[in-house]
XYZ file of C-alpha atoms in Angstrom:
666
model
C 144.888 291.623 133.844
C 146.923 288.470 134.534
C 149.789 287.824 132.130
C 149.254 284.389 130.537
C 152.022 281.817 130.423
C 153.645 282.067 126.959
C 152.552 279.391 124.506
C 156.067 278.929 123.166
C 157.407 278.384 126.700
C 155.366 275.206 127.215
C 157.854 272.339 127.505
C 157.188 269.294 125.327
C 153.535 268.463 124.527
C 154.279 268.783 120.791
C 151.034 267.120 119.704
C 148.935 269.366 121.934
C 150.571 272.532 120.648
C 150.280 271.406 117.025
C 146.571 270.539 117.354
C 145.807 273.928 118.900
C 147.770 275.791 116.228
C 146.040 273.912 113.400
C 142.662 274.983 114.763
C 143.918 278.551 115.033
C 144.850 278.353 111.352
C 141.587 276.665 110.310
C 138.720 276.730 112.844
C 136.776 274.526 110.404
C 138.891 271.590 111.660
C 136.372 271.350 114.479
C 138.189 271.956 117.744
C 140.419 269.906 120.014
C 139.698 267.469 122.827
C 142.691 267.183 125.163
C 142.738 263.985 127.219
C 145.260 263.392 129.964
C 146.158 263.057 133.586
C 146.104 266.010 135.941
C 149.026 268.419 135.965
C 150.038 268.071 132.310
C 149.688 271.721 131.183
C 146.348 271.157 129.420
C 144.745 274.349 130.716
C 147.992 276.323 130.557
C 148.464 275.626 126.841
C 144.862 276.474 125.974
C 144.918 279.774 127.847
C 148.274 280.634 126.303
C 146.870 280.152 122.795
C 144.511 283.119 123.185
C 147.472 285.516 123.219
C 148.533 284.239 119.769
C 145.190 284.747 118.058
C 145.103 287.627 115.533
C 143.209 290.776 116.505
C 139.626 291.306 115.285
C 137.666 294.170 113.780
C 134.178 294.253 115.346
C 131.158 296.513 114.891
C 131.151 299.136 117.627
C 128.569 298.421 120.306
C 127.624 294.982 118.944
C 127.319 292.418 121.742
C 127.792 289.595 119.222
C 131.166 290.666 117.768
C 129.921 291.085 114.197
C 132.551 291.557 111.481
C 132.119 295.076 110.024
C 133.103 293.699 106.618
C 130.273 291.135 106.594
C 127.925 291.644 109.546
C 125.441 288.931 110.455
C 122.107 289.905 108.823
C 120.217 288.160 111.631
C 122.173 289.724 114.504
C 119.821 290.626 117.395
C 121.664 293.981 117.699
C 121.338 294.625 113.939
C 120.877 295.610 111.276
C 124.308 297.223 111.273
C 124.954 300.236 109.102
C 128.413 300.747 107.576
C 130.411 302.881 109.927
C 132.309 302.731 113.152
C 134.225 299.666 114.207
C 136.831 298.839 116.802
C 139.809 296.486 116.922
C 140.335 294.187 119.887
C 141.991 290.909 120.835
C 140.157 287.648 120.282
C 138.370 286.532 123.435
C 138.885 283.306 125.280
C 135.658 282.397 127.078
C 135.603 279.690 129.730
C 132.494 277.581 130.276
C 132.303 276.413 133.904
C 131.111 272.867 134.640
C 128.193 274.151 136.713
C 126.892 276.579 134.050
C 123.174 276.666 133.311
C 121.578 276.473 129.879
C 120.678 280.171 130.053
C 124.278 281.083 130.846
C 125.483 279.128 127.810
C 123.009 280.139 125.095
C 121.531 283.314 126.580
C 118.227 284.159 128.197
C 114.982 285.673 126.985
C 112.954 288.008 129.198
C 109.722 286.003 129.085
C 107.788 288.589 131.090
C 108.466 291.335 128.513
C 107.904 288.927 125.631
C 104.410 288.060 126.929
C 103.311 291.522 128.025
C 105.041 293.777 125.462
C 105.923 291.442 122.601
C 109.567 292.531 122.868
C 112.426 290.108 122.213
C 114.596 291.195 125.126
C 117.637 288.916 124.869
C 120.623 288.678 127.209
C 123.530 287.060 125.323
C 125.243 283.978 126.758
C 128.738 282.569 126.572
C 128.257 281.358 122.976
C 127.784 284.972 121.896
C 130.836 286.097 123.877
C 132.964 283.392 122.214
C 131.983 284.277 118.625
C 135.159 284.649 116.528
C 137.273 283.637 119.539
C 137.999 280.592 121.706
C 135.498 278.697 123.833
C 137.301 276.649 126.460
C 135.546 273.911 128.452
C 137.650 272.472 131.245
C 136.537 269.008 132.426
C 134.139 268.735 129.484
C 133.346 265.144 130.477
C 131.729 266.447 133.682
C 129.466 268.869 131.816
C 125.786 267.915 131.650
C 124.946 266.010 128.483
C 122.309 268.464 127.264
C 124.792 271.355 127.588
C 127.382 269.410 125.588
C 124.729 268.758 122.933
C 123.900 272.483 122.694
C 127.560 273.416 122.619
C 128.515 271.003 119.853
C 125.407 271.799 117.798
C 126.331 275.477 117.860
C 129.932 274.658 116.920
C 128.764 272.518 113.991
C 126.176 275.016 112.645
C 128.063 278.217 113.415
C 124.940 279.639 115.052
C 123.041 279.478 118.324
C 119.258 279.288 118.586
C 117.226 280.176 121.673
C 113.532 279.303 121.581
C 111.055 279.760 124.411
C 107.304 279.424 124.062
C 107.232 280.516 120.417
C 109.794 283.316 120.842
C 112.978 282.651 118.854
C 116.366 284.384 118.690
C 119.313 283.394 116.498
C 122.857 284.725 116.372
C 126.165 283.682 114.837
C 128.431 281.532 117.030
C 131.650 280.510 115.290
C 134.501 279.744 117.644
C 137.503 277.523 118.247
C 136.236 274.858 120.644
C 138.729 273.333 123.062
C 137.791 270.792 125.720
C 140.022 269.183 128.305
C 139.309 266.105 130.408
C 140.873 263.575 132.733
C 139.711 260.106 131.578
C 139.902 258.849 135.173
C 136.848 260.993 135.945
C 134.689 259.514 133.195
C 134.347 259.390 129.426
C 132.321 261.323 126.900
C 129.725 259.427 124.899
C 131.035 258.194 121.508
C 128.572 260.473 119.692
C 130.062 263.491 121.468
C 133.650 262.352 121.011
C 133.041 262.244 117.267
C 132.004 265.907 117.254
C 135.479 267.074 118.299
C 137.698 267.438 115.252
C 141.001 266.383 116.827
C 142.034 264.644 120.009
C 145.354 264.601 121.818
C 146.567 262.331 124.606
C 148.933 264.126 126.986
C 151.042 262.734 129.803
C 153.802 264.030 132.022
C 157.295 263.398 130.706
C 159.349 260.650 132.342
C 162.618 262.328 131.287
C 164.282 263.989 134.319
C 165.851 266.783 132.262
C 162.526 267.768 130.745
C 160.789 267.689 134.121
C 163.532 269.911 135.542
C 162.975 272.432 132.757
C 159.203 272.434 133.410
C 159.764 273.290 137.077
C 162.422 275.900 136.253
C 160.160 277.762 133.829
C 157.123 277.587 136.078
C 159.018 278.988 139.059
C 160.418 281.787 136.914
C 156.930 282.647 135.663
C 155.450 282.641 139.178
C 158.215 284.953 140.442
C 157.677 287.597 137.731
C 155.053 286.831 135.042
C 155.686 290.029 133.060
C 159.453 289.564 132.899
C 159.083 285.902 131.972
C 156.629 286.748 129.188
C 159.012 289.437 127.893
C 161.754 286.795 127.482
C 159.493 284.878 125.117
C 157.978 287.867 123.310
C 160.047 287.367 120.150
C 159.064 283.685 119.830
C 155.420 284.553 120.488
C 155.450 287.211 117.779
C 156.979 284.764 115.292
C 154.279 282.152 115.923
C 151.541 284.786 115.701
C 152.879 285.939 112.335
C 153.054 282.330 111.139
C 149.396 281.793 112.045
C 148.413 284.877 110.017
C 150.496 283.730 107.049
C 149.017 280.209 107.190
C 145.474 281.616 107.266
C 146.206 283.661 104.158
C 147.752 280.673 102.387
C 144.994 278.205 103.346
C 142.583 278.984 100.442
C 145.396 278.247 97.969
C 146.263 274.792 99.335
C 145.482 271.970 96.869
C 144.086 268.676 98.165
C 144.786 266.271 95.330
C 142.860 263.124 94.434
C 145.747 260.988 95.648
C 145.621 262.503 99.128
C 141.839 262.135 99.167
C 142.174 258.441 98.320
C 144.647 258.002 101.160
C 142.266 259.734 103.562
C 139.299 257.605 102.520
C 141.338 254.377 102.609
C 142.690 255.181 106.077
C 139.235 255.851 107.531
C 137.931 252.649 105.957
C 140.898 250.592 107.186
C 140.323 251.683 110.793
C 136.546 251.144 110.479
C 135.497 254.538 111.787
C 131.779 255.244 111.668
C 130.250 257.874 109.405
C 131.967 260.399 107.155
C 132.942 263.092 109.660
C 136.405 261.554 110.099
C 137.136 261.837 106.359
C 136.112 265.502 106.314
C 138.097 266.353 109.448
C 141.187 264.586 108.094
C 140.926 266.518 104.824
C 140.663 269.855 106.632
C 143.477 268.954 109.024
C 145.810 267.850 106.236
C 145.098 271.108 104.397
C 145.841 273.132 107.555
C 149.077 271.181 108.069
C 150.217 272.058 104.554
C 149.396 275.736 105.112
C 151.200 275.697 108.469
C 154.271 274.277 106.697
C 154.035 277.007 104.043
C 153.098 274.636 101.204
C 150.255 274.722 98.697
C 150.115 270.925 98.184
C 149.009 268.287 100.675
C 151.606 265.524 101.030
C 151.413 262.028 102.439
C 153.101 263.200 105.632
C 150.191 265.631 106.166
C 147.675 262.815 105.739
C 149.582 260.649 108.207
C 149.725 263.368 110.860
C 146.056 264.205 110.292
C 145.147 260.561 110.916
C 147.090 260.509 114.194
C 145.149 263.524 115.416
C 141.685 262.861 113.978
C 141.118 259.090 114.284
C 142.119 257.729 117.733
C 138.921 258.820 119.507
C 136.719 257.711 116.602
C 137.741 254.059 116.565
C 136.586 253.291 120.128
C 133.548 251.023 120.245
C 133.030 251.010 124.025
C 134.623 252.734 127.037
C 136.937 249.772 127.661
C 138.733 250.135 124.315
C 142.131 251.800 124.516
C 142.514 254.926 122.363
C 145.236 255.136 119.740
C 146.164 253.880 116.294
C 148.325 251.050 115.005
C 150.959 253.142 113.240
C 152.340 250.177 111.268
C 148.867 249.578 109.827
C 148.574 253.296 109.082
C 151.846 253.318 107.160
C 150.876 250.202 105.190
C 147.571 251.801 104.196
C 149.199 255.045 103.085
C 151.778 253.152 101.058
C 149.180 250.919 99.414
C 146.955 253.842 98.418
C 149.682 256.351 97.618
C 148.254 258.778 95.106
C 149.950 258.571 91.707
C 148.736 262.044 90.792
C 150.219 263.653 93.891
C 153.562 265.421 93.957
C 154.705 263.094 96.728
C 153.294 259.618 96.112
C 155.508 257.862 98.667
C 154.315 258.292 102.234
C 156.770 259.825 104.647
C 157.319 257.713 107.763
C 156.335 260.717 109.824
C 156.706 264.503 110.040
C 159.855 265.981 111.474
C 158.063 268.800 113.217
C 156.055 268.884 116.428
C 153.496 266.123 116.822
C 155.289 263.453 114.811
C 154.521 260.745 117.332
C 150.980 261.765 118.215
C 148.236 259.379 119.058
C 150.216 256.176 118.833
C 149.231 254.456 122.053
C 150.017 250.734 122.195
C 147.149 248.335 122.450
C 146.999 246.404 125.725
C 148.472 242.932 125.647
C 145.902 240.203 125.448
C 147.884 237.940 127.736
C 145.830 235.455 129.726
C 145.293 236.230 133.375
C 146.581 233.618 135.702
C 148.328 230.448 134.624
C 148.310 226.689 134.826
C 150.123 226.854 138.155
C 146.854 227.858 139.805
C 145.561 224.328 139.365
C 147.722 223.203 142.255
C 146.212 225.772 144.585
C 143.135 224.988 146.689
C 139.882 226.238 145.130
C 136.330 226.317 146.271
C 134.499 223.265 145.002
C 131.315 223.349 142.982
C 129.503 221.132 145.509
C 128.605 224.113 147.640
C 130.717 222.957 150.627
C 132.674 225.620 152.516
C 136.398 225.713 151.812
C 139.080 225.996 154.486
C 139.187 229.497 155.917
C 142.865 229.812 155.134
C 142.562 229.035 151.416
C 145.446 230.465 149.426
C 145.179 233.448 147.118
C 144.238 232.752 143.513
C 145.454 234.701 140.503
C 142.857 236.833 138.757
C 140.358 235.039 136.537
C 139.418 236.474 133.158
C 135.927 237.907 132.848
C 133.508 236.036 130.636
C 132.004 237.761 127.614
C 129.756 240.664 128.689
C 126.098 240.671 127.736
C 123.302 243.188 127.493
C 121.390 243.745 130.718
C 117.937 245.053 131.460
C 117.457 248.208 133.496
C 118.114 248.228 137.229
C 116.573 251.318 138.792
C 116.085 252.881 142.199
C 112.428 253.144 143.329
C 110.724 256.493 143.768
C 111.495 259.856 142.206
C 114.842 261.520 142.821
C 116.432 264.876 142.058
C 119.950 263.785 141.096
C 122.175 264.577 138.155
C 120.672 264.021 134.720
C 121.135 260.495 133.421
C 119.207 257.547 132.033
C 118.485 255.194 134.908
C 115.884 256.153 137.540
C 112.917 258.522 137.533
C 113.701 262.048 138.697
C 112.581 265.655 138.642
C 114.873 267.309 136.103
C 115.208 270.401 133.927
C 114.490 268.301 130.838
C 111.776 265.730 130.278
C 108.011 265.584 130.133
C 106.067 268.344 131.859
C 104.174 267.121 134.925
C 102.989 270.360 136.570
C 103.824 273.942 137.460
C 105.113 275.914 140.452
C 106.253 279.413 141.310
C 109.848 279.935 140.155
C 112.605 279.828 142.733
C 115.119 282.338 141.411
C 115.376 282.943 137.649
C 112.647 281.513 135.434
C 114.093 278.856 133.132
C 111.163 276.783 131.811
C 107.900 278.687 131.473
C 104.599 276.853 131.921
C 102.524 279.049 129.610
C 99.058 277.695 130.441
C 99.621 278.014 134.191
C 101.003 281.542 133.739
C 97.982 282.666 131.723
C 95.647 281.036 134.247
C 97.354 282.903 137.100
C 97.197 286.270 135.303
C 93.653 286.012 133.890
C 91.623 286.845 137.054
C 93.498 290.145 137.553
C 93.121 291.728 134.118
C 90.284 294.098 135.030
C 91.973 295.183 138.263
C 95.161 295.881 136.320
C 93.321 298.153 133.911
C 93.602 296.034 130.797
C 91.990 297.838 127.870
C 93.513 296.236 124.772
C 94.031 292.710 123.481
C 97.375 292.243 125.241
C 97.589 290.236 128.460
C 98.863 292.192 131.472
C 101.428 289.858 133.058
C 103.390 290.521 136.228
C 106.232 288.584 137.758
C 103.986 287.005 140.380
C 101.992 285.383 137.577
C 104.925 283.493 136.075
C 104.950 279.737 136.619
C 107.898 277.383 136.268
C 107.227 274.050 134.556
C 108.079 270.982 136.634
C 109.441 268.129 134.562
C 110.173 264.474 135.006
C 113.063 262.734 133.310
C 115.801 260.308 134.296
C 118.741 260.595 136.652
C 122.071 258.844 136.989
C 122.709 256.896 140.176
C 125.680 255.703 142.168
C 125.989 251.974 141.491
C 128.220 250.544 144.213
C 129.476 247.021 143.540
C 130.405 245.016 146.655
C 132.233 241.897 145.458
C 133.109 238.838 147.535
C 136.650 237.774 146.554
C 137.142 235.129 149.260
C 138.205 231.515 148.892
C 134.603 230.292 148.661
C 134.272 232.339 145.465
C 137.588 231.229 144.016
C 136.423 228.591 141.541
C 137.724 230.024 138.277
C 134.679 229.256 136.177
C 132.391 230.830 138.740
C 134.544 233.935 139.206
C 134.820 234.362 135.446
C 131.020 234.399 135.194
C 130.779 236.828 138.132
C 133.205 239.244 136.505
C 131.371 238.955 133.198
C 128.095 239.880 134.881
C 129.632 242.848 136.717
C 131.336 243.973 133.505
C 127.952 243.881 131.749
C 126.445 246.064 134.467
C 129.404 248.449 134.168
C 128.703 248.869 130.463
C 125.085 249.579 131.333
C 126.220 252.144 133.931
C 128.366 253.886 131.299
C 125.412 254.150 128.926
C 123.139 255.471 131.673
C 125.648 258.084 132.920
C 126.030 256.620 136.414
C 128.826 256.924 138.887
C 130.271 253.593 139.946
C 132.318 252.325 142.884
C 133.895 248.991 143.779
C 134.370 247.480 147.245
C 135.967 244.047 147.603
C 136.385 241.860 150.669
C 138.603 238.856 151.294
C 141.025 237.575 153.936
C 140.541 239.695 157.036
C 139.397 243.044 155.644
C 137.566 244.952 152.952
C 139.104 247.403 150.481
C 137.739 250.247 148.407
C 139.166 249.085 145.098
C 137.674 252.142 143.373
C 136.097 255.165 145.079
C 132.896 256.457 143.401
C 133.778 257.817 139.973
C 132.278 258.365 136.537
C 135.102 256.347 134.948
C 133.635 252.895 134.359
C 136.736 251.809 132.449
C 138.752 252.335 135.644
C 136.282 250.061 137.441
C 136.627 247.436 134.710
C 140.421 247.545 135.001
C 140.275 246.992 138.784
C 137.794 244.188 138.320
C 139.949 242.430 135.746
C 142.939 242.202 138.111
C 140.926 241.252 141.204
C 142.532 238.225 142.944
C 140.596 235.798 145.152
C 141.277 233.652 148.207
C 141.178 233.674 151.993
C 138.342 234.037 154.477
C 135.007 235.798 153.920
C 134.771 239.000 156.019
C 131.231 239.752 154.808
C 130.452 242.186 157.622
C 133.633 244.142 156.903
C 132.631 244.445 153.244
C 129.165 245.720 154.110
C 130.460 248.169 156.698
C 133.040 249.519 154.269
C 130.340 249.944 151.602
C 128.098 251.718 154.114
C 130.950 254.078 154.962
C 131.549 254.809 151.256
C 127.875 255.704 150.823
C 127.924 257.906 153.929
C 130.866 259.942 152.630
C 129.436 260.123 149.116
C 126.095 261.323 150.491
C 127.913 264.343 151.951
C 129.653 265.061 148.633
C 126.657 264.487 146.372
C 123.470 264.329 148.457
C 121.105 264.327 145.458
C 122.550 261.203 143.816
C 120.739 258.072 145.004
C 122.690 254.817 145.440
C 122.058 251.279 144.237
C 124.126 248.570 145.955
C 124.919 245.398 143.991
C 126.297 242.774 146.391
C 127.981 239.809 144.662
C 128.451 236.906 147.098
C 127.443 233.373 148.005
C 126.262 234.654 151.410
C 128.857 232.817 153.497
C 130.617 234.669 156.308
C 133.744 233.362 158.064
C 136.384 234.742 160.376
C 135.971 236.399 163.764
C 133.299 235.772 166.405
C 129.719 235.314 165.169
C 130.450 236.357 161.562
C 126.923 235.588 160.291
C 125.183 237.612 163.014
C 127.615 240.490 162.511
C 126.927 240.478 158.763
C 123.171 240.568 159.439
C 123.530 243.620 161.683
C 125.650 245.364 159.044
C 123.047 244.578 156.375
C 120.260 246.110 158.431
C 122.073 249.460 158.317
C 121.307 249.646 154.586
C 117.656 248.759 155.173
C 117.375 251.466 157.838
C 118.759 254.050 155.387
C 116.388 252.940 152.616
C 119.221 252.056 150.225
C 118.055 250.053 147.182
C 120.032 246.819 146.877
C 120.372 243.634 144.839
C 122.206 240.501 145.987
C 123.713 238.374 143.223
C 123.712 234.848 144.674
C 126.848 233.051 143.494
C 126.213 229.822 145.393
C 126.289 226.741 143.160
C 126.298 222.977 143.388
C 123.650 220.439 144.512
C 123.713 221.568 148.165
C 122.698 225.190 148.631
C 122.288 226.929 151.965
C 120.295 229.941 150.721
C 122.407 232.380 152.724
C 122.377 235.050 150.007
C 118.574 235.109 150.031
C 118.559 235.598 153.789
C 121.098 238.389 153.424
C 118.896 240.088 150.811
C 116.046 240.046 153.328
C 118.266 241.749 155.923
C 119.243 244.372 153.346
C 115.632 245.012 152.371
C 116.512 244.156 148.778
C 116.097 241.246 146.422
C 118.254 238.255 145.475
C 118.954 236.739 142.075
C 121.110 233.752 141.260
C 124.140 234.037 139.061
C 122.441 231.929 136.391
C 119.411 234.232 136.398
C 121.643 237.282 136.167
C 123.468 235.813 133.212
C 120.174 235.273 131.394
C 117.560 237.882 130.521
C 115.733 237.302 133.771
C 117.555 240.283 135.270
C 114.452 242.245 134.238
C 112.696 240.746 137.234
C 115.090 242.573 139.544
C 113.514 245.926 138.780
C 110.029 244.734 139.531
C 111.151 242.989 142.703
C 112.994 246.044 144.012
C 109.997 248.272 143.293
C 107.546 245.745 144.755
C 109.479 245.475 148.011
C 109.739 249.275 148.287
C 105.989 249.755 147.736
């Protein structure tokens, strides 16, 4: 068995360690979501925590880790008689990103259930994690329906498996820890709210601390056992402190003053619902127990707010996480409880985690300046600008708006989402087929129909139906998939008029918000000057796309063909990585092409590559002014897609895009 890296040997990351320890003291806090860049000891700290968890007494032979002192009356392996038990370490169970629903919640043997009436149940990872730790690395990449099942079980303390009228329930209480890199995509706000605490982690910029990280890691890699032995005393002390805090926790008093501070803080930061108040109360109580106190102080409330509120105050994926600590201190001071032992709020705890969650809000400084007025811009009369037009500073995006659905024609088989029609594991039943591999979704009527003609030959004599594996039928279902929405944005001089570019960015930002809600991947290709750039490779992080869009400068020639060829290359590579995910190309341009020999003809040939591959596309025509050449419409014809003007995109008429795309594909 591999020796884990000692928890107490982790350098820095005070907030992360504190959040994990508080959940070890009180699992009712609701788990931890750890957000941060790669290589910041997220997984190392979580795995190290398992070695600090107190040992458990479990009923001998029980696959569900029942407590011999109070066994679960509904345990599938029960009822348990008083008797033998065993003591073992708490488990840490890892849920892989590619896990199936059956692997998570367990599987029923449908064949035996139908033919014998026996509830043959194979436990899943939720059963293995009962009374231990369930760790989900890259939780933001986990399928939404698995996250829903996981968080429902964590909230209820039980897991339910139901298939065709057969139901099994077992206890599932665990410390839930998820880690994620925000660059790879965000969790939905509803799912973020289900995690009790959140911690932002980042690599230290202090050279001395970075040196110590490398020194300890090299020492551990050279001899894990010897390195762990050096930290054994510190590990034992923390383990004993966890046990003592658990014993003290029921005696901790949460006074009315502290409760008022909690309620006032949640109201001041306008968090939705009441879960934040409850989590803050439990966290403050755990902090007091961890400090060895029986009263909750203002400093506990403050630290609880820094851990429990940052992820709950985000309204959309473009909001920066974090809290205004000055506002937090003012609120705690204003609502200091007069009946508490410590009515004056402490400016912050002295222990680990004192600075947690306080990320600064981004400056709202205007993009660009008045000096841009002296630079040449594309006019609004529709006339081409000089090919050597100078670069413009980035224009601010206009206010985003709600869009109608853009979808890819046909039926796909991509990752679950909310955009285009697809054959999925979840959705409405459309038919039945023989199962390929393990049966996951039984089509009962088709199974009975397949078995019925063979009952006499199989010697059926009683009321029971004789079912064999060849009779089983898998239900085929239709739901929605997420797509790859690739934005190809013209940033040349002909697009440089600030009012026009502001509207273009506002429209793209609106579509990015829609992509976030529909669980799409997004990419961004820009072209200007003499070449095209992949500003953002395909990713699930729409806020990263919005950040690149916001700083996009304009100016120079219009290498339209280069932009299309670069986009085609991006799709080719992405098709190898994720062949099931269908693309939708959104080309934002006025249709002009300049630079090089025969730029218009070259752009037409590049566009026909998309048509030959059957890629769904929409051209957003940004041409304006009294004289319009209609080049974007011609380009849409070459692409095999449809064109819409910028004014139409800004209004609700975007709904017509869906019909046009589907009509042209029919």
